[in-house]
Amino acid sequence: MIFYASVIFLLIILVEIVPFFKEKNKKDGIKASIVLLFAMIPAYLFFSNIKVYSPMYLMYELFMWLGWHYPALG
Amino acid sequence: MLFKALNRHIKKIISSKEIKAENEWEKQNSCPIYSELIGVLDEDLNKIRGIVGTSLDIKVTTFNFGENSELNGAVIFVDGLVNQELIAQSILQPLKLFKGNEIYMPSKPCDVVEAVRNCVICSADVVYEESPAKLINAFMSGDTVFLIDGFKRGLIISTRGWDKRGVTEPQSESVIRGPRECFTENFRTNTALLRRRIKSSLIIEHMVIGRKSQTSVALAYVDGVVNPEILNELKSQLEDISIDALIDSSYIQSYIDHNPFSLFATVNYTEKPDVASARILEGRIAIITDGSPFVLTVPMLFIESFQTAEDYYVRPSYATALRILRFISFMIAIFAPAIYISLTTFHQELIPTKLLFTLAEAKEGTPFTAFIESFIMVFAFEILREAGLRLPRPVGQAISIVGALVMGEAAVSAGIVGAPVVITVAITAVAGFVVPSQTDVVTILRIISMVFSAFLGGYGFTLVFFAILIDLASLTSFGVPYFEGLIPARNVQDSYIRMPIWTMKTRPKSLSGVDDIRRGKTKNN
Amino acid sequence: MLKQSRTISKMQMLFSIACFIQASMLLTSFFTPVGGSSSWLAVISSYLVFAVFTIPLIMLIKNFPDKNLFQINAIVFGKVGGKIVSAIYLIFFWTLSSLNTKDIGVFLQQTVMTKTPTYVTIFFLMFLCAWATRKGLSVVTRYASFFFGVSMIIMIFSFIFSYNLMDFSYFLPILDIEPIRFIQTTNVSLNIPLGEIIFFLMIHPEVRDINKNSGKVVYIGSFMGMLNILLVVIHDTAILGEAGKLFTIPTFETLRMISIGDVLSRVEILFAIMLMLLLFFKISFMVYVTTISIAEILEIKDYRRIAFITAALVYISSYIQFNDSYIHAEFGITVAPLIWTFIEFFLPFLTLMIFIVKQKYKKGSEQTA
C-alpha cells in the first residue's frame, strides 16, 4: 500500500505542487504543500499500522467522558 | 491537465511555424513590380503567364475585334471550370459582331472597356477590375477575364460552369418523410438551397480561407436571431485560420472546436438543407465550405445528436417515443458489453436463475473470460464495419454477410465464444448506429467501459458513466453549455420529448439573440 | 474563446439542495434503530424544527448575497476570530466529506463490490470528484436535477412494486417510545440529512440573484429532499417493522424482497445505482466545498489547483476518522447530534446575532456622532 500511496502522492506533487513553483508562486506552493503533508503523514502512519486519531474521534471520546451525549442504543 | 499542457505546447510550436509560413507566403505573393496592369496586352499576358505558370488548363485566347479589327483583346479562363458555350455566346460572338460605329471614338479611348461591358457582353454579372491578383483569382475560380490592349483594367465575367453532382438524396441522414434534398459540393447550390428555405433576413457572408486553395467559405445566419457575441467570436476564429488548403469543411471544424481532446464534438454538421435552415432559425450559424457537401453548424448542443429532421415531420407522440428510444440505444451502445461482463464476472446473483443456467451452459467449453470474449467480438465487429464501409458497395455487403452471419455462427459452433456474447455485441453494434453522429464516440467509450467493468464490475461502468457526465457537463460550444437542453428546465418542449410544434414558442435562450420569439405573437404586435 | 459564466441558476441550487439531502437516505439507518416505528414522525418534526432553525442561514444569505460563509465570518468575527470560526467549519466540512466517502465505500463493499477492497473503489470515486471540482461548480451541480429525477422515479417505482409487502400495522402504536428517544431521532434526522445544507453557504455567492427568493429555494429544495427520506423511512418501516433495526441498509433488504411473478426481481440493483448517483453528487459537492474552504482559509488564489490534494486528504481521512464502524454508528447517534447542531445551527445563529448587534451599535454610534 505504501508503494501505491507513494506513486499517487508523487503524481499529485507533479500535477499540483510543481506548477506553483514553476510559476514562481512560492507562497501558494508552500501552502498547498502543507495541505498535502496533512494527507501524507497520516497516510503513511496509517499504512504502517500506527494508530492515528482524527479530531472527530477525539471529540467523541471527550464528549463521552464528559457525559454530554444522548443515550446509546445499548 | 496532461492534455492541456500538450495542447499548449503544440499550439506554441504551431504558432511559431505559422508565422514563418505567413512570412514566406507574403514574400511569394508580394509582387511590387506587378501591382497593376501595364496596359500593353502582350506584356500583361506574359506577366500573368509568369505568375500562373504554363498549365495546360489555363487558356489564353487573343483575337481582334472592332469595325476594322483594330482592337486587340484576350480572354483568359480555366478549361473545365467554365461553361465554354457561355463564353462563346455571351463574350466572343457579340464581340465579333461589335462594330463600334456609334460608341467607339478614338478621341476617348477609355470608353471602350465601358462600352464593351455595357453594350456588348451579354452577361448579368460583369465587373471591372484593375488588380492583377484579383483578376488571376477570378479566372482561377471559374470566371473569365477579358483584357483589351491599351487599357489598364479588365473585366471579370461570370462564366462558371463545371461538372457537378446534382442535388441528390442524402446518404447519411435519410428520411422517410420530409425533404429529400441534400447539399452538394457546389458552393452556390448550397447557398441557394438555404436561401430557398429562408427568404427573409438570411445573411450569407462570404470569406476566403486557404492561402493556396483560396476556398470560398460562407457564414449563414438570420439577422436578429443570431447571438452577435457568438457570431463575432466565430468570425474572428475563422479569420485566424492560417492554412494553405481547405479541402473539406472538417478542416474548419478542427480549427473551431474548442475541446480538441474531448471525445465529444462541439461542432455539428449536416447534409440536409432543411436541417441546416432549422438550426439557423434557432439562432445557430451555418458554415458552408466550397467543395464540401457537409455544412457545419455552431454552437452545438449534445441533444442535437438525438434530434433528427424527421422528428419534426411525424406526430409528436411517435417522435417522443423515437427520441427516448435513441437515448436508450445510445446507452446500450456504450454499456451493453460492459453490463454483460460485470453481470457474468461479478454479479452473477443478479441474473435470474434460469437465465444463469442458460448462460453457464453457453459459456461451458469456451476458453476465454467474458471480457476477452467480448473484446474479441467488438474488435472483430469494428474491423468488419470498417471494411464494409471502405469497400465498393456490392463487396461491402458481401463482407457484412460473411462477417456477421458466417463468422459469428462459426465462432460459436467452434466454441471460441459463447452465443450470449455474440447477441450482446450484435445488439450493441446495431444500437450504435441509431445515433449516427455519435458513432465514433460510442466506439471508444464502449471499450473504456468494458475495461472498467472487467476490473470493477457494475461499479466500474457507473464510474465511466460519471466520467462521461462530468465531461459533458464541462464542455461548452462557443460559450453555450453543451449539456443545455438535457437538464430539465423550462424549455422542455424539445429535449427528451418532442411536443407539438406550436408549443415551441421561443427559441432556445442560450442560442438566440434579440428576436427569440418564433411562434405566436411577437413583441412588435 | 467565449467562456460560460461561472454562476449557477437558482433552479440548479434548488435541485442541488434536494439531491444533497436525498443522498443521505443511506444514513437513515442512523436514526431508524432509535426511533423505531415512529421514525417517520421524527422526520416530519425534524423538518418543522429545521424550518425554524434555518431562518438564520437564510438571513445570512440575504444579508451577504455575495460573500461566502468564510468571508462572512471574517466580517463578523474579525480577522483572527473569523479564521478560528472558519477553521471549525473547515474541520466539519472535511470530516463530513470523509465520513460520506467512507459510507459509500462500506455500502459498495456490502452490496455491489463484495470482494474488492474499498481502497480501490473509493480511489476512483475520489479521482472523479477531484476532476469535477477542477471543472468548477457549474459542472458539479449541473446534473443534480437529472440525478434527482432519476432517483425520484426509482423510489416511486420501488414503493409501488413493494406495496403488497407493506403492513401498515407496523406503525402502531404511534409514538410508543420514550420522549428522549423521539427527541434524539428528531435531532439526528435534523442534523444528518437536513442541517448539512450549511455546505451551501459556501457557494451561494455563485448563484444568480440569490438575494431574491433565497428562502423559497432553500425550503422547497430541502422539502423535496426530505420527502424522499420520509418515503424511504415509511417504506422500510412498513415492510420490515421492528426487524429493520437488524440491517445496516434496510431499504436494500426491502427491495431484495420484491418479486412480481417471475418478471421483476432483483430491483435492489436499481436502488444501488440510485444511491451511487446521489452519493457521487453529494461527495463531489462536498469535496468542492472543502476545496474552496481550504483555498479560502489559506488564501490560495485558484482553488482548482488544490482539488487533487483535497481529494487525497478526504480519501486518507475517510480511513482514519473512525477505525471501527460500530464507533462510527455510536458517534452518529450519541455525540454527533450535539456537535452538529452547534456547528450547523448555533454558529450561524451566533454569527447573525453578532452581525445584528454590530449593525445596531454602528447605527447608534453614527447617530450620536
Coordinates of C-alpha atoms in Angstrom, one line a residue, chain B residues 14 17-29 137 208-215 239-246 255:
Chain B
I14 CA 2.4 25.6 -34.5
K17 CA 5.6 27.8 -37.6
E18 CA 2.6 29.7 -38.8
I19 CA 4.4 33.0 -38.5
K20 CA 7.3 31.6 -40.6
A21 CA 4.8 30.2 -43.2
E22 CA 3.0 33.5 -43.4
N23 CA 6.2 35.4 -44.0
E24 CA 7.1 33.1 -46.8
W25 CA 3.6 33.5 -48.3
E26 CA 3.9 37.2 -48.2
K27 CA 7.3 37.1 -49.9
Q28 CA 5.9 34.9 -52.7
N29 CA 2.8 37.0 -53.3
N137 CA -8.0 34.8 -58.6
V208 CA -11.9 33.2 -48.4
I209 CA -9.8 30.7 -46.4
G210 CA -6.7 28.9 -47.5
R211 CA -3.5 30.5 -48.9
K212 CA -3.2 28.1 -51.8
S213 CA -6.7 26.7 -52.2
Q214 CA -8.5 30.1 -51.8
T215 CA -11.6 28.3 -50.8
E239 CA -10.2 34.9 -39.8
D240 CA -7.4 33.5 -37.6
I241 CA -7.3 30.2 -39.5
S242 CA -3.9 30.0 -41.2
I243 CA -3.9 27.1 -43.5
D244 CA -2.7 26.6 -47.0
A245 CA -5.5 24.5 -48.3
L246 CA -9.1 23.9 -47.1
Y255 CA -9.9 24.7 -36.1

